[in-house]
Coordinates of C-alpha atoms and ligand atoms in Angstrom, one line a residue:
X1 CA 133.4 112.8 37.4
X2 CA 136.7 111.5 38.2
X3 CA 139.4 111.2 35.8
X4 CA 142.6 109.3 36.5
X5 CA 145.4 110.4 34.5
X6 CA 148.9 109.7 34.2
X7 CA 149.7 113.5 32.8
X8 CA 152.1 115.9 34.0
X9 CA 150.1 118.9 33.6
X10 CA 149.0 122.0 36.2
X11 CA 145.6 121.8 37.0
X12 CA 144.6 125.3 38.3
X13 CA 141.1 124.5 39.3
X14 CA 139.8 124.7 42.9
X15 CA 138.8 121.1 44.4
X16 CA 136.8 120.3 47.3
X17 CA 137.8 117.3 49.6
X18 CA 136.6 114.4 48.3
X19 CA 136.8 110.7 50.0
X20 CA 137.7 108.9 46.8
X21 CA 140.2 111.3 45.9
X22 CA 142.0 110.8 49.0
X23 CA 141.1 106.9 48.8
X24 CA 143.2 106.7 45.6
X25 CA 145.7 108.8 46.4
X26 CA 146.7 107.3 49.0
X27 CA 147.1 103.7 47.6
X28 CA 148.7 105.1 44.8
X29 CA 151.0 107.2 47.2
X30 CA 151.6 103.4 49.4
X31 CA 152.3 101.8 46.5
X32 CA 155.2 104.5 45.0
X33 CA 152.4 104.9 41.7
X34 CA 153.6 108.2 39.6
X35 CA 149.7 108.7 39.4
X36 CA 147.2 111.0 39.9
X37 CA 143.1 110.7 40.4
X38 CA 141.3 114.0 39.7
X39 CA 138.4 115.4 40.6
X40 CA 136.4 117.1 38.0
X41 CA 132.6 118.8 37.7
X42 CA 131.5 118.1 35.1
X43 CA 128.1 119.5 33.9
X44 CA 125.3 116.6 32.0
X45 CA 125.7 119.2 29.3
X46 CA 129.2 118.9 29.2
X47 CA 130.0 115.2 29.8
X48 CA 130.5 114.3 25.6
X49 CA 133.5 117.1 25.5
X50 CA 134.5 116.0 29.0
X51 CA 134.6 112.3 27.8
X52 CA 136.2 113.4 24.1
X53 CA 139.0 115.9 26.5
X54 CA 140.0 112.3 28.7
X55 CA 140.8 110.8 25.4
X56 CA 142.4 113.2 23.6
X57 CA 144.5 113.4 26.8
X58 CA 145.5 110.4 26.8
X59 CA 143.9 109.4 29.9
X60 CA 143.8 105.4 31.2
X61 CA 140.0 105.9 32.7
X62 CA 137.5 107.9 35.3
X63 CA 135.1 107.3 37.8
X64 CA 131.6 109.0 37.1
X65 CA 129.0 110.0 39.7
X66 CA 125.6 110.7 39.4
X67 CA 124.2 112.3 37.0
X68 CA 126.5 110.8 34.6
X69 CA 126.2 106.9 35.5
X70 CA 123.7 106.4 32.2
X71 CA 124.3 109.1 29.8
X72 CA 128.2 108.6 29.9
X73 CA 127.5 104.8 28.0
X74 CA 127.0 106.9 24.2
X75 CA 130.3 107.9 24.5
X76 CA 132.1 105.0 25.6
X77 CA 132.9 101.9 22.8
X78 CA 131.4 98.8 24.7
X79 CA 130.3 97.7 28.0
X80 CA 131.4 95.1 30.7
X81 CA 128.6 92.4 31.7
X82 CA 126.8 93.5 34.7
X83 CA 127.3 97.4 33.9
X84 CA 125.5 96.1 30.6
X85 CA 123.0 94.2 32.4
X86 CA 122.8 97.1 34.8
X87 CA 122.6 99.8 32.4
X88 CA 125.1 102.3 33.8
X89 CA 128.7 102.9 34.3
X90 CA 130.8 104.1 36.9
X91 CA 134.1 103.2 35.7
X92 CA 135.9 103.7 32.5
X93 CA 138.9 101.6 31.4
X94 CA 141.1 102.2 28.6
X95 CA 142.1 98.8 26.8
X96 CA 144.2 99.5 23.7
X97 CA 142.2 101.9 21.6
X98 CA 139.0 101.4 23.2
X99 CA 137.4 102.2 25.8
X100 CA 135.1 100.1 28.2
X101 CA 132.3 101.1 30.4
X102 CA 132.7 98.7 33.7
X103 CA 130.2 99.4 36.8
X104 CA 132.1 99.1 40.1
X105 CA 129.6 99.0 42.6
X106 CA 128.3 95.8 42.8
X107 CA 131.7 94.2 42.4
X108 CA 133.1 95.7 45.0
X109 CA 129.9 94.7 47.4
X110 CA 130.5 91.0 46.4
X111 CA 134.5 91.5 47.2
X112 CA 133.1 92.1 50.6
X113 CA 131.1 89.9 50.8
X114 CA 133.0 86.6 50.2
X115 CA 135.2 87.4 52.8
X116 CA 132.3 86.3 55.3
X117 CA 130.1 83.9 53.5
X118 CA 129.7 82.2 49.9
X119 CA 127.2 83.5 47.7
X120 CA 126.7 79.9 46.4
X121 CA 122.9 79.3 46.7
X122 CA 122.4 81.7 49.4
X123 CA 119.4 83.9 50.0
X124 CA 119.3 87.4 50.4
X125 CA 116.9 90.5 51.4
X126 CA 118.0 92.9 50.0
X127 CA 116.6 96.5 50.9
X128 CA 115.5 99.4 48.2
X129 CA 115.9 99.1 44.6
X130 CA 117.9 102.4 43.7
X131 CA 121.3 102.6 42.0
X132 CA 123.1 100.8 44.4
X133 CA 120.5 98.1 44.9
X134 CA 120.2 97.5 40.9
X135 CA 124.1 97.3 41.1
X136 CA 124.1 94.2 44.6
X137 CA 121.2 92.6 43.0
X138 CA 122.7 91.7 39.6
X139 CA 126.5 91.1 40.6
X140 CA 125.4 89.0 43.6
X141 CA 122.9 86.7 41.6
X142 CA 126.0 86.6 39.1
X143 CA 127.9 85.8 41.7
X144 CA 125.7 82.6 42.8
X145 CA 122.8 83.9 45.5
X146 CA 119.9 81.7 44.3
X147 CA 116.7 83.7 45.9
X148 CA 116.9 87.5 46.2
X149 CA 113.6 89.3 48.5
X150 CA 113.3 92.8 47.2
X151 CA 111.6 95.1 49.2
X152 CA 111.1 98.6 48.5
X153 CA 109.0 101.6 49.6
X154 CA 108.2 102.8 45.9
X155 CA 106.1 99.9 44.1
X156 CA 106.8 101.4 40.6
X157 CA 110.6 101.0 41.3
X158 CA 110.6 97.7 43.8
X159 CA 108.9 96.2 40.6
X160 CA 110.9 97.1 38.2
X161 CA 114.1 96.0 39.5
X162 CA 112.4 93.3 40.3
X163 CA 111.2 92.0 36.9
X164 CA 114.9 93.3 35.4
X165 CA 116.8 90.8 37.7
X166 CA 114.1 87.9 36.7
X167 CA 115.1 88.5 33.2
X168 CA 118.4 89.1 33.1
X169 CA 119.7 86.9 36.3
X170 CA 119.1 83.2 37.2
X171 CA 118.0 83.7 40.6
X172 CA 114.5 83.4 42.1
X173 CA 113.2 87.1 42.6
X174 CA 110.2 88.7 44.8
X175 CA 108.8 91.9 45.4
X176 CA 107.7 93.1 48.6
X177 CA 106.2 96.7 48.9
X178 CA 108.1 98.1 52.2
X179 CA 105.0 99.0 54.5
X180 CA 105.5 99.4 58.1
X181 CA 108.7 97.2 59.9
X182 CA 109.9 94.5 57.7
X183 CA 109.9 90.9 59.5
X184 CA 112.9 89.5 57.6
X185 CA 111.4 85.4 56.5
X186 CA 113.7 82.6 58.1
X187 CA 116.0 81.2 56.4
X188 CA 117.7 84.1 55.2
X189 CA 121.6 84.2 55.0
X190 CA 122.1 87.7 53.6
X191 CA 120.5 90.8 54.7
X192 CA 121.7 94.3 52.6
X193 CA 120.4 97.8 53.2
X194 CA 120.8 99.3 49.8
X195 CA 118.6 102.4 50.9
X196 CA 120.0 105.7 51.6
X197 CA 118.8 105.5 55.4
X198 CA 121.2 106.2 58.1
X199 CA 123.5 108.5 55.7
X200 CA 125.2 111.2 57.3
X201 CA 123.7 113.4 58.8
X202 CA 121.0 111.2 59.7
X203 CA 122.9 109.2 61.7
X204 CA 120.2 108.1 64.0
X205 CA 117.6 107.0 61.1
X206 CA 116.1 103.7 61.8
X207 CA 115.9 101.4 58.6
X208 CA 112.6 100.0 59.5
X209 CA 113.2 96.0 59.7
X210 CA 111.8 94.3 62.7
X211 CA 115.5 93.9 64.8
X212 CA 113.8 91.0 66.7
X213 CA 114.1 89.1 63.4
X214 CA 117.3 89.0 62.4
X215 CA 119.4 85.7 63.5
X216 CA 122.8 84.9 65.0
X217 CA 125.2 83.9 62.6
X218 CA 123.2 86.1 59.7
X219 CA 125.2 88.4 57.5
X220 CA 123.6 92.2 57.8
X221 CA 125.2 94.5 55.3
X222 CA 125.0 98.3 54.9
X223 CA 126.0 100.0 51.4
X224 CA 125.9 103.7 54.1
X225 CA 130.0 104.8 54.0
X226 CA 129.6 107.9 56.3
X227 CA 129.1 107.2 59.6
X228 CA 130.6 103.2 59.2
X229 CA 128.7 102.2 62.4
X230 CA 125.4 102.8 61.6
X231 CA 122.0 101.9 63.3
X232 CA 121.4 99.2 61.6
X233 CA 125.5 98.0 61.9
X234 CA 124.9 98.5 65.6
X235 CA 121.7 96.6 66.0
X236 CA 122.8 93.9 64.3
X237 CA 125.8 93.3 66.4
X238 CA 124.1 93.1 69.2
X239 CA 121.6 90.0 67.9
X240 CA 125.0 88.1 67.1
X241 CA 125.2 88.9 63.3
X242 CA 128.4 88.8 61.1
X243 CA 128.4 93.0 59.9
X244 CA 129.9 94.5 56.7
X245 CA 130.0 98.3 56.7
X246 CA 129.7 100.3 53.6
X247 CA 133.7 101.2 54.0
X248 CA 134.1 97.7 52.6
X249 CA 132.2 98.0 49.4
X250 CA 133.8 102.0 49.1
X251 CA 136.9 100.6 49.5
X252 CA 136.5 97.3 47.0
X253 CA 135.6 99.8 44.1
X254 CA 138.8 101.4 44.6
X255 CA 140.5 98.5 44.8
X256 CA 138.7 97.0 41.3
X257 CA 139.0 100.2 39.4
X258 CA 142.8 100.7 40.2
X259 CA 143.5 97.1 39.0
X260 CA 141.4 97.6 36.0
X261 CA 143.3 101.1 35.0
X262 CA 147.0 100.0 36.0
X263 CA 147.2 96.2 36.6
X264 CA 148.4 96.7 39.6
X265 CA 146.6 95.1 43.2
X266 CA 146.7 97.6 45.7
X267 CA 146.4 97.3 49.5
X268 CA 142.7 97.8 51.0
X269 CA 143.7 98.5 54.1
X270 CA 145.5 101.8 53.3
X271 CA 142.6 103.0 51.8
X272 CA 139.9 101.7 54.6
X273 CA 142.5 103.8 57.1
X274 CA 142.1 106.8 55.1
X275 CA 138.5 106.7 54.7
X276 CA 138.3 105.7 58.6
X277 CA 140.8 109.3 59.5
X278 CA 138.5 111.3 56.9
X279 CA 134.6 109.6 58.7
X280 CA 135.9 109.8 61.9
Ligands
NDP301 P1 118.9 106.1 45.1 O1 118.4 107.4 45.3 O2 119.0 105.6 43.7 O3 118.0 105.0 45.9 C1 117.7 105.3 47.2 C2 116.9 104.1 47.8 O4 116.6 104.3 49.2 C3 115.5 103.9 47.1 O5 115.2 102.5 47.1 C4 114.6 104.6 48.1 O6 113.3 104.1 48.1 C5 115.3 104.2 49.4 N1 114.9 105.1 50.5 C6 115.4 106.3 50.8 N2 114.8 106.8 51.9 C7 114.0 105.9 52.4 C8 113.1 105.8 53.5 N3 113.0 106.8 54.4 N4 112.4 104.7 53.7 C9 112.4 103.6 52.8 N5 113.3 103.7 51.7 C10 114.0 104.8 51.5 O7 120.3 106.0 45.8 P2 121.5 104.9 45.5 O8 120.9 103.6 45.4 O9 122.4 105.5 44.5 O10 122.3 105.0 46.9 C11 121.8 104.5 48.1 C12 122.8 104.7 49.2 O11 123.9 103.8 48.8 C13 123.4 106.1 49.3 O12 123.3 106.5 50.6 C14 124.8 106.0 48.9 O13 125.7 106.7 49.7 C15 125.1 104.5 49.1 N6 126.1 104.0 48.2 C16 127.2 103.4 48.8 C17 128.2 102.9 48.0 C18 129.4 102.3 48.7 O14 130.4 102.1 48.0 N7 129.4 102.1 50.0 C19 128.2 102.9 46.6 C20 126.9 103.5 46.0 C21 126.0 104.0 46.9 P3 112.2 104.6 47.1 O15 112.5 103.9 45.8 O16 110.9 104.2 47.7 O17 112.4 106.1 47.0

């Protein structure tokens, strides 16, 4: 868990390098902000005192990571739309006396994605139905993408995502168990890997779609941050598709969760080049 604080205090607690740290550092650093972002461990057991310690402190908000994405909403005082509709939080805001759960991820996909394309009646694969795919499907159907292919290797978990986004989203949903490689239909504008293929240090994995399939002019995301360039990135560039790399969305959430915390817009591109120095 990640808390950003605006206290003076020493913290002497040994830290591991960690990308978001350095993300948010350095905007804050850019921008001349007399801030500082945190990093914490924070045990599930834990979490209620760690939540009860940001406030006593005074704190403005944190990030939280996994484990803490769902158990982290009893302690917080209400929840934003789509981290209500998406049932977990991984980004607390301050306002006045209360405090909000917001989820991030999503948000910071769309950011990326309207710089290449509008949402507006689009259709969209979108591959595995984790965290991260619960978190694209909602805020991009809220965002306006009318038909939304799910496809996922677990049927259990393809389905329910599946049937949460029907209810709770006004875009036309299907489930497709992921067997073999995936032909992706014509007529798709948006294709997303939301798995966790092609993560470093499997850098070669292969996110089985059928390459031949995919169309000039398509949008092919990736949510993978670390390497950028991925497989799939690769592959897609050379049918002629328009890429996003998972930098973009990594960076986005920064970008959101800064603004919600101080106001304040802060440059992307500082943050992308630290992220890019830190991947390689
Ligand atoms: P989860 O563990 O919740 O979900 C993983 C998904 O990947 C599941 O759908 C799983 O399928 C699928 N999957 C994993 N391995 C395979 C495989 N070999 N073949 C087919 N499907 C597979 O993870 P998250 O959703 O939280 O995260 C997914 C990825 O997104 C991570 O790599 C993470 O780094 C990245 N991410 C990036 C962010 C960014 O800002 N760029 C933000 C958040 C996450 P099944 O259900 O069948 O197991």
């Amino acid at each position: 868990m990640n808390f950003l604080s605006e206290l003076t205090g020493c913290f002497a607690q040994p830290c591991a390098e960690n990308p978001t740290v350095a993300m948010l550092e350095a905007a804050y650093q850019h921008h001349d902000m007399n801030w500082r972002y945190i990093n914490c461990e924070i045990s599930p057991a834990n979490l209620g005192d760690a939540v009860r310690g940001a406030k006593a402190m005074g704190w403005t908000g944190f990030n939280c990571s996994l484990p803490h994405k769902v158990a982290v909403i009893e302690h917080l005082d209400e929840l934003g739309e789509s981290a209500r509709i998406i049932g977990a939080v991984n980004c607390a805001v301050r306002r006045g006396d209360r405090w909000v759960g917001e989820n991030t991820d999503g948000k910071g996909f769309v950011q990326s994605l309207v710089e290449v394309i509008d949402p507006q009646n689009k259709s969209m694969v979108l591959l595995g139905a984790g965290g991260a795919a619960r978190a694209i499907g909602v805020e991009t159907a809220l965002a306006g993408v009318s038909q939304i292919t799910l496809v996922n290797r677990s049927v259990e978990r393809g389905e329910q995502l599946a049937s949460m986004l029907k209810e709770k989203t006004s875009a036309q949903i299907q489930f497709i168990p992921w067997e073999g490689y995936y032909a992706i239909p014509d007529g798709t504008d948006i294709v997303v890997n939301a798995t966790s293929i092609g993560l470093s240090p499997d850098v070669e994995a292969r996110v089985p779609i059928d390459i031949s399939t995919l169309k000039a002019g398509q949008v092919v995301a990736d949510v993978i941050p670390n390497p950028p360039r991925t497989r799939l990135i690769r592959d897609a560039e050379t049918k002629g598709c328009t890429v996003l790399d998972g930098l973009g969305m990594l960076v986005n959430q920064g970008v959101i969760g800064i603004k919600y915390w101080s106001g304040i817009d802060v440059d992307a591109g500082v943050m992308r080049s630290k992220l890019e120095e830190l991947f390689g």
